[in-house]
mmCIF file of N, CA, C and O in Angstrom:
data_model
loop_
_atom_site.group_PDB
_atom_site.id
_atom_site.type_symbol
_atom_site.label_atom_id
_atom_site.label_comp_id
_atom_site.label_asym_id
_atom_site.label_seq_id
_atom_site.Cartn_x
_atom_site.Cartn_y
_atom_site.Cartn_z
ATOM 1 N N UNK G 1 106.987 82.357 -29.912
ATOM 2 C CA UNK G 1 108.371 82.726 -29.768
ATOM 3 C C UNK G 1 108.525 84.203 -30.134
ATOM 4 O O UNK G 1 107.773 84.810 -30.897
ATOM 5 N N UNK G 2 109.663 84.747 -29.454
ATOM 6 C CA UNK G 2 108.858 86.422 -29.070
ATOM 7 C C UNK G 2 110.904 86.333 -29.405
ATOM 8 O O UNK G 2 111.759 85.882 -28.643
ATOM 9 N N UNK G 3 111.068 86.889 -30.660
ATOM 10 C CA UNK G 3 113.235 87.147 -31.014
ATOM 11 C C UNK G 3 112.895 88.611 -31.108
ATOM 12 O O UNK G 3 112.022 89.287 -31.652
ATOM 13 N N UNK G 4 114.174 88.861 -30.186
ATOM 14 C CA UNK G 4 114.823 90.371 -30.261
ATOM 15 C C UNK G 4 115.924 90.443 -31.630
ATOM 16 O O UNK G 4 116.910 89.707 -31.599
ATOM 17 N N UNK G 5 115.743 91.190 -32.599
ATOM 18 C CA UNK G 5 116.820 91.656 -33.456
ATOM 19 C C UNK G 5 117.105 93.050 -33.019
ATOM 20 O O UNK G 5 116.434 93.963 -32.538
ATOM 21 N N UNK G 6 119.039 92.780 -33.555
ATOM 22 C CA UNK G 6 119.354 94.180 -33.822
ATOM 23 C C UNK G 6 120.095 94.643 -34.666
ATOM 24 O O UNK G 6 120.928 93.852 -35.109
ATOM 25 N N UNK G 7 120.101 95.989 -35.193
ATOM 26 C CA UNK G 7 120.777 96.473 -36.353
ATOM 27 C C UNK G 7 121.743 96.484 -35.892
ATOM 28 O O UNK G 7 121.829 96.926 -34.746
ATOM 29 N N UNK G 8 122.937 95.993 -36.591
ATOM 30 C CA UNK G 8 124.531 96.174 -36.495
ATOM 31 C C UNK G 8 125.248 96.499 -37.480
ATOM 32 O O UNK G 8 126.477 96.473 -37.403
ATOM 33 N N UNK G 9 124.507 96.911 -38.727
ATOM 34 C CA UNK G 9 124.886 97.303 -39.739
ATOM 35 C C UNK G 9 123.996 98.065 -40.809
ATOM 36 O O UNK G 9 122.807 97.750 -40.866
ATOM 37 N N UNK G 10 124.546 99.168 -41.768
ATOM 38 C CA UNK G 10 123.992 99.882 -42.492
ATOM 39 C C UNK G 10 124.508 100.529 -43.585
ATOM 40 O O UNK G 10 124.673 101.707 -43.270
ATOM 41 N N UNK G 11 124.849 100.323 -44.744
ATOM 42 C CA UNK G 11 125.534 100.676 -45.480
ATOM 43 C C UNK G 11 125.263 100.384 -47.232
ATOM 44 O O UNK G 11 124.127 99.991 -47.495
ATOM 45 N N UNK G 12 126.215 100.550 -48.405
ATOM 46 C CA UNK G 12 125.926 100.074 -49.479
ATOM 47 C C UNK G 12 125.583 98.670 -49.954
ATOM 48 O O UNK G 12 125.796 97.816 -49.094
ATOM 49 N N UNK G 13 125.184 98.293 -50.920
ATOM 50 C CA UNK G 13 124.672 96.610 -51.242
ATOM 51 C C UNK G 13 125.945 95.932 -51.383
ATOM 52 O O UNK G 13 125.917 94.731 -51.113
ATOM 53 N N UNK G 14 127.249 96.511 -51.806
ATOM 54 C CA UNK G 14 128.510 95.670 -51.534
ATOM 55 C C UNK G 14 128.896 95.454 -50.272
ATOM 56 O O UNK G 14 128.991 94.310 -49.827
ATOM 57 N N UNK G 15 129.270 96.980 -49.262
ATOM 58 C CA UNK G 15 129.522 96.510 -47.969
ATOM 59 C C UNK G 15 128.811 95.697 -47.271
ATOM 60 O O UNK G 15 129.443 94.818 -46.685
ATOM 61 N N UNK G 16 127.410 95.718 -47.118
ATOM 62 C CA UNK G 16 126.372 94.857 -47.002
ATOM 63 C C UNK G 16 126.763 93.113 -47.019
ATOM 64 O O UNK G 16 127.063 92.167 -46.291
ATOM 65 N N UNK G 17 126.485 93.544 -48.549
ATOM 66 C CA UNK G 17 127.342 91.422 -48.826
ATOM 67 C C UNK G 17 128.338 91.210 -48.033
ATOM 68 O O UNK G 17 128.342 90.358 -47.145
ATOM 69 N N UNK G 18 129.507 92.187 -48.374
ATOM 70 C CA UNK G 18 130.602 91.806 -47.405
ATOM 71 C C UNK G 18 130.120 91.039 -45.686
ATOM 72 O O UNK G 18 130.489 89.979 -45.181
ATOM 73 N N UNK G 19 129.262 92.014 -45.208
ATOM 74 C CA UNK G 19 129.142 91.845 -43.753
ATOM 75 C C UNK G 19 128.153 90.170 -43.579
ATOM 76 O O UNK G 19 128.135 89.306 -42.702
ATOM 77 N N UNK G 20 127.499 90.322 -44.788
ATOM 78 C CA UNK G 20 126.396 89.498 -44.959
ATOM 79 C C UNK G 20 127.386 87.942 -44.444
ATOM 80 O O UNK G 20 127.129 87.137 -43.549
ATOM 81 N N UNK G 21 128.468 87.975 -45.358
ATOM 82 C CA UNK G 21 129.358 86.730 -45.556
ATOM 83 C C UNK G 21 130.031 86.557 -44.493
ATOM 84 O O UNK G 21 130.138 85.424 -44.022
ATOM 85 N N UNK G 22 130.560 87.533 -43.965
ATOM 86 C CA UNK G 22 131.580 86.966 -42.524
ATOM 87 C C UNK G 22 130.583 86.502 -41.801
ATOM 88 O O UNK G 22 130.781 85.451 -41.192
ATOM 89 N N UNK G 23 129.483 87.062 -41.708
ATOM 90 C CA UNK G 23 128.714 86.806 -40.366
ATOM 91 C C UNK G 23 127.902 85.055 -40.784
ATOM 92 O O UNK G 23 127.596 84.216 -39.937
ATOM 93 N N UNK G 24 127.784 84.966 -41.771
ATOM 94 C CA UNK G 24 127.120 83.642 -42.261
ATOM 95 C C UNK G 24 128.750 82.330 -42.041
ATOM 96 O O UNK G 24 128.767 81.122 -41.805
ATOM 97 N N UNK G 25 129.857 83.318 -42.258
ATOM 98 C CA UNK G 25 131.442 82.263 -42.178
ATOM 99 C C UNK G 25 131.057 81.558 -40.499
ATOM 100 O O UNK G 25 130.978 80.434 -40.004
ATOM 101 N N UNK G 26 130.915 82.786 -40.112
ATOM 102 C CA UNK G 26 131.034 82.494 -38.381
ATOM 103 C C UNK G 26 129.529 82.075 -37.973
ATOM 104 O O UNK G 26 129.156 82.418 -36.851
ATOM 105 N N UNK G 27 128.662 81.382 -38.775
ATOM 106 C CA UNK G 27 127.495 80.608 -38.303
ATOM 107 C C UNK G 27 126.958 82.011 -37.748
ATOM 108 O O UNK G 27 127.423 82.283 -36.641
ATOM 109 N N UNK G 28 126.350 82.667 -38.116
ATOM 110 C CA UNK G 28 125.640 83.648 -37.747
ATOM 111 C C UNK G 28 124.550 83.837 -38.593
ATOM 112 O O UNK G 28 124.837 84.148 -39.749
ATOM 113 N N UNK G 29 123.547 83.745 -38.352
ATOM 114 C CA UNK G 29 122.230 84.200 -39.568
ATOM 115 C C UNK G 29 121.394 85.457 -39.840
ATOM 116 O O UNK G 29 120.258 85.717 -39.442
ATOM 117 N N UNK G 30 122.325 86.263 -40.707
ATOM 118 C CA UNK G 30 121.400 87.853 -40.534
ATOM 119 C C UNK G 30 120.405 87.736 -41.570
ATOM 120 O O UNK G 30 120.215 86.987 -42.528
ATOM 121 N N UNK G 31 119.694 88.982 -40.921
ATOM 122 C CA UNK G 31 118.707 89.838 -41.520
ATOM 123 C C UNK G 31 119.297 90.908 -42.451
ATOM 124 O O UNK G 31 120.084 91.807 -42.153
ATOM 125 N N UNK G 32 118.784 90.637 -43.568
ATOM 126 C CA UNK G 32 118.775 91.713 -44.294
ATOM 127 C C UNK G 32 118.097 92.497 -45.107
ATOM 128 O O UNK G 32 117.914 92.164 -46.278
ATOM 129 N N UNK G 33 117.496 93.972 -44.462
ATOM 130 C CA UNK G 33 116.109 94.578 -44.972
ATOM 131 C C UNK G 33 116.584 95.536 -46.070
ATOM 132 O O UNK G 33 117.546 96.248 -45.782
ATOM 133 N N UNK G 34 115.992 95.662 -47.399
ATOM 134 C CA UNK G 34 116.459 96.360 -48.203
ATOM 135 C C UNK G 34 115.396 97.128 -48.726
ATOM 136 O O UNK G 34 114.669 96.759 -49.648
ATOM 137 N N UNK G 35 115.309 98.321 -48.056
ATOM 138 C CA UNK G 35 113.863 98.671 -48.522
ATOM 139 C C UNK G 35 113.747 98.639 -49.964
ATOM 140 O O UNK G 35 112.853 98.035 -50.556
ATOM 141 N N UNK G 36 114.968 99.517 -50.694
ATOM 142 C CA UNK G 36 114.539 99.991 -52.297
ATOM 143 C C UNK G 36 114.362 99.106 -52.797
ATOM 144 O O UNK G 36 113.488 99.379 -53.621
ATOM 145 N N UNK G 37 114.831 97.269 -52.953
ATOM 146 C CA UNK G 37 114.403 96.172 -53.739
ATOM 147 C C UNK G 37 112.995 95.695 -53.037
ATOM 148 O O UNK G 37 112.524 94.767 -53.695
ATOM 149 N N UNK G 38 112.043 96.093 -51.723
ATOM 150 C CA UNK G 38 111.111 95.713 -51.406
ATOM 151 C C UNK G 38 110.283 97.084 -52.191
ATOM 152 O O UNK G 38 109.685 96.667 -53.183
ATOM 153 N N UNK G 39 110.197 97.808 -52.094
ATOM 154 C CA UNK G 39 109.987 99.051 -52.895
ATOM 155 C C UNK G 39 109.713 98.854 -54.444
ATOM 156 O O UNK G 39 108.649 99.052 -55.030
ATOM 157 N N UNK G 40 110.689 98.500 -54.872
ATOM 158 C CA UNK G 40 110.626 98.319 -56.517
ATOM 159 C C UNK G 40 110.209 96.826 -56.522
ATOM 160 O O UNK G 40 110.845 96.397 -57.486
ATOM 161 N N UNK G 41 109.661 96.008 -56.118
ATOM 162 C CA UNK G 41 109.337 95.262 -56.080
ATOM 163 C C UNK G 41 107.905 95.331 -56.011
ATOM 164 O O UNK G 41 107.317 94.675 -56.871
ATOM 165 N N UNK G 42 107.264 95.918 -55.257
ATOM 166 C CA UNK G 42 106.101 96.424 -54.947
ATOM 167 C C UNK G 42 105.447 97.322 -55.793
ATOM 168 O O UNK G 42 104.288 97.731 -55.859
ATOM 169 N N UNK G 43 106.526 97.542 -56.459
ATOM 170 C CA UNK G 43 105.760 98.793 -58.015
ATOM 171 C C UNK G 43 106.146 100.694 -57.563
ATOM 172 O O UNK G 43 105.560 101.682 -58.005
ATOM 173 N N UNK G 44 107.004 100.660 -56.826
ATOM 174 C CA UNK G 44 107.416 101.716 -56.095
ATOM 175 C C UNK G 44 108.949 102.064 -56.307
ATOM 176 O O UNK G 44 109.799 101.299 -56.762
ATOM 177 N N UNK G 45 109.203 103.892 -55.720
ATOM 178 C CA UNK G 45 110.990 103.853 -56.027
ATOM 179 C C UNK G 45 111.047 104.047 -54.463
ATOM 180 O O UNK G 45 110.178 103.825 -53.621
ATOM 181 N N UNK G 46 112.186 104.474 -54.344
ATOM 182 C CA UNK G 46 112.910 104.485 -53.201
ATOM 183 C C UNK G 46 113.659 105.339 -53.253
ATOM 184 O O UNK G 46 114.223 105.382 -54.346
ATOM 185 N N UNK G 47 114.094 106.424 -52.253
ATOM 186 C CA UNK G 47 115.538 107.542 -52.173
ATOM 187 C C UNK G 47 116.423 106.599 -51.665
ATOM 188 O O UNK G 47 117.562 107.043 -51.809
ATOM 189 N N UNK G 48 116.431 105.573 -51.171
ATOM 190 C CA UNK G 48 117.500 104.818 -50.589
ATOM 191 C C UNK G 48 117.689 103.469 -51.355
ATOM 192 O O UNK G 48 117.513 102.352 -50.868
ATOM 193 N N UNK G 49 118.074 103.752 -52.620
ATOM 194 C CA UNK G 49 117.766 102.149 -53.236
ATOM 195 C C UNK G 49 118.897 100.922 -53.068
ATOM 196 O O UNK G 49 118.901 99.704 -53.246
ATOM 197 N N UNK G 50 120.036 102.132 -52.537
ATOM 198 C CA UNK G 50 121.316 100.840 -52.374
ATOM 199 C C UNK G 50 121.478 100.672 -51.066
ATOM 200 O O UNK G 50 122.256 99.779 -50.733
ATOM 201 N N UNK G 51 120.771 101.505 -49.947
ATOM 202 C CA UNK G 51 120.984 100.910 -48.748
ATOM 203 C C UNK G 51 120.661 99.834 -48.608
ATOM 204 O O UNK G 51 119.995 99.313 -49.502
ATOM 205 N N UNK G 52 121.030 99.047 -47.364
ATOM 206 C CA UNK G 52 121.215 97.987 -46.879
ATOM 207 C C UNK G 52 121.262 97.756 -45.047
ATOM 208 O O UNK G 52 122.256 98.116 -44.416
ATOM 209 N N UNK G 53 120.211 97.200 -44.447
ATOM 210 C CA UNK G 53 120.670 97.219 -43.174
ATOM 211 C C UNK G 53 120.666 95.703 -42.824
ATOM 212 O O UNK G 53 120.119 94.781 -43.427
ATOM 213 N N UNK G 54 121.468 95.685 -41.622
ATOM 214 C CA UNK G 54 121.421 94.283 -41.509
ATOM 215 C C UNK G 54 121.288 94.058 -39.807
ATOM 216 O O UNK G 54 121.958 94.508 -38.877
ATOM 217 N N UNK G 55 120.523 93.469 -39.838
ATOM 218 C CA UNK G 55 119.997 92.827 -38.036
ATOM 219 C C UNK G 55 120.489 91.696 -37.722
ATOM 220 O O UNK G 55 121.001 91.185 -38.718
ATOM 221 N N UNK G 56 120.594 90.950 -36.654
ATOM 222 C CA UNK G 56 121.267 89.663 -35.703
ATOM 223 C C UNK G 56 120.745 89.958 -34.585
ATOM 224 O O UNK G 56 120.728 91.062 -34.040
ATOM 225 N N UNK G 57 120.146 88.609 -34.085
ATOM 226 C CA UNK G 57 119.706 87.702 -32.993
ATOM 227 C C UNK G 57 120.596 88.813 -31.924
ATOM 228 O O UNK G 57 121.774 89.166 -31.983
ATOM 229 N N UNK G 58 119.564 89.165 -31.003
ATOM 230 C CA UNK G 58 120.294 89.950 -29.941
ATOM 231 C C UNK G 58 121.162 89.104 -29.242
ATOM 232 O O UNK G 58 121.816 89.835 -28.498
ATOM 233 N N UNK G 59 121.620 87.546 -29.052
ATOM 234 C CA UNK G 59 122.269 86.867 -28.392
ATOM 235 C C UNK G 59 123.678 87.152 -29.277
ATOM 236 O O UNK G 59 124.702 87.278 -28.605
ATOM 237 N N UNK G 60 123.784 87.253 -30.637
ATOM 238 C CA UNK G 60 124.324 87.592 -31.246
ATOM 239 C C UNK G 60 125.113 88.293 -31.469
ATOM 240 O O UNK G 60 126.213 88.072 -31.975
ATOM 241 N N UNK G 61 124.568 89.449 -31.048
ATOM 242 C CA UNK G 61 125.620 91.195 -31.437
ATOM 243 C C UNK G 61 126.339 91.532 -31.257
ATOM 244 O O UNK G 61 126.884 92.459 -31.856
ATOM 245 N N UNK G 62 126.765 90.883 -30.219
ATOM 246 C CA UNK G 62 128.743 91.239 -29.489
ATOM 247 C C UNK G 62 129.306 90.662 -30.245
ATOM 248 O O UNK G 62 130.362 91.251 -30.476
ATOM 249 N N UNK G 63 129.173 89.472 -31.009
ATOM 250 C CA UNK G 63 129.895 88.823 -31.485
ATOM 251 C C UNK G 63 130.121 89.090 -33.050
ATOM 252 O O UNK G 63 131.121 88.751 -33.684
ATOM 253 N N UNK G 64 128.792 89.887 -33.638
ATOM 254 C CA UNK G 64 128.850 90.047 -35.016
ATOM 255 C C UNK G 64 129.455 91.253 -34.903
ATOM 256 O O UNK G 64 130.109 91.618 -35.879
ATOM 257 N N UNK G 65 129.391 92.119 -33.749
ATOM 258 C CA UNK G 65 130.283 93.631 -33.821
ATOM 259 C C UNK G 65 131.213 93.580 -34.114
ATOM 260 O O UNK G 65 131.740 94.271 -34.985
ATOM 261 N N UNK G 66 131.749 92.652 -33.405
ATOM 262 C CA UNK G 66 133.315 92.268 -33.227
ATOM 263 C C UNK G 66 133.867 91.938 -34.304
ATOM 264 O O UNK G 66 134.998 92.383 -34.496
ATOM 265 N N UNK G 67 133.231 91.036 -35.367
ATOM 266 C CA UNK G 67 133.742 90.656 -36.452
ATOM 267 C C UNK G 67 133.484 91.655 -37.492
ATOM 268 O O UNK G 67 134.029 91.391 -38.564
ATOM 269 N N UNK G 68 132.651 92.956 -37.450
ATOM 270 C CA UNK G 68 132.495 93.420 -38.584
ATOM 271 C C UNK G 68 133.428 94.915 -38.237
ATOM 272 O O UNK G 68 133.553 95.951 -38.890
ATOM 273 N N UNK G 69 133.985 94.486 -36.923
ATOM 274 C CA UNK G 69 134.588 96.365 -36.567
ATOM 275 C C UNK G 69 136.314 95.873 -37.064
ATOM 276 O O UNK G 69 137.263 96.575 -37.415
ATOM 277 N N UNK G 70 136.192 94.483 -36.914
ATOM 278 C CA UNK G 70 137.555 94.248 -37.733
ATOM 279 C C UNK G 70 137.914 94.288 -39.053
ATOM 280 O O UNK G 70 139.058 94.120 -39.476
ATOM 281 N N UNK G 71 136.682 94.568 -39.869
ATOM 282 C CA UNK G 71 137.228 94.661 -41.023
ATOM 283 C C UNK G 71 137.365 95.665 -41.663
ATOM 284 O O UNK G 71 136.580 96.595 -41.477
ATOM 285 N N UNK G 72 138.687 95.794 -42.864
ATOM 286 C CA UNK G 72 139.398 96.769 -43.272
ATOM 287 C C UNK G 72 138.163 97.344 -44.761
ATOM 288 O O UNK G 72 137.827 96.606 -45.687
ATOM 289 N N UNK G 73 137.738 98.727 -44.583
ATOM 290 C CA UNK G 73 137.091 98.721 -45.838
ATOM 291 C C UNK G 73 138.257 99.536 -46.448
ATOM 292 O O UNK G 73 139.147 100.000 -45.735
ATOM 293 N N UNK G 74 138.213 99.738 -48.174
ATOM 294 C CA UNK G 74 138.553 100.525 -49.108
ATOM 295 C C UNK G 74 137.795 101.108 -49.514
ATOM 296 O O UNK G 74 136.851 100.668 -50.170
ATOM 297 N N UNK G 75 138.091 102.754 -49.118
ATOM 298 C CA UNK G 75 136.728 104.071 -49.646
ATOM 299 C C UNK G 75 137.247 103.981 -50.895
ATOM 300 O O UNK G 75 136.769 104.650 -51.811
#
């Protein structure tokens, strides 16, 4: 079995969760690669330790766009 992912998201470990949760509300199952906790995990640092990206099933992506371009952040 040969799955296309794609990034639809990239941001801090809160906005992250945030996106993490709608998309899991609406039966959606992401990916989420975090290098700096695979990093420090590994015995290593990271310049990016709070990023966060998050991938979905290319059948997926219209639909997780949609739900994550609706939501309201607070800078």
């Amino acid at each position: 079995m040969n799955a296309t992912y794609k990034k639809i998201f990239g941001g801090d470990r809160l906005k992250a969760k945030r996106v993490e949760l709608i998309l899991l509300d609406s039966n959606i199952i992401p990916i989420c690669k975090d290098e700096g906790e695979s990093a420090r995990l590994a015995g290593f640092s990271s310049s990016l330790p709070q990023f966060i990206e998050i991938y979905v099933h290319e059948d997926e992506e219209v639909k997780a766009l949609s739900l994550i371009s609706n939501l309201e952040w607070d800078n």
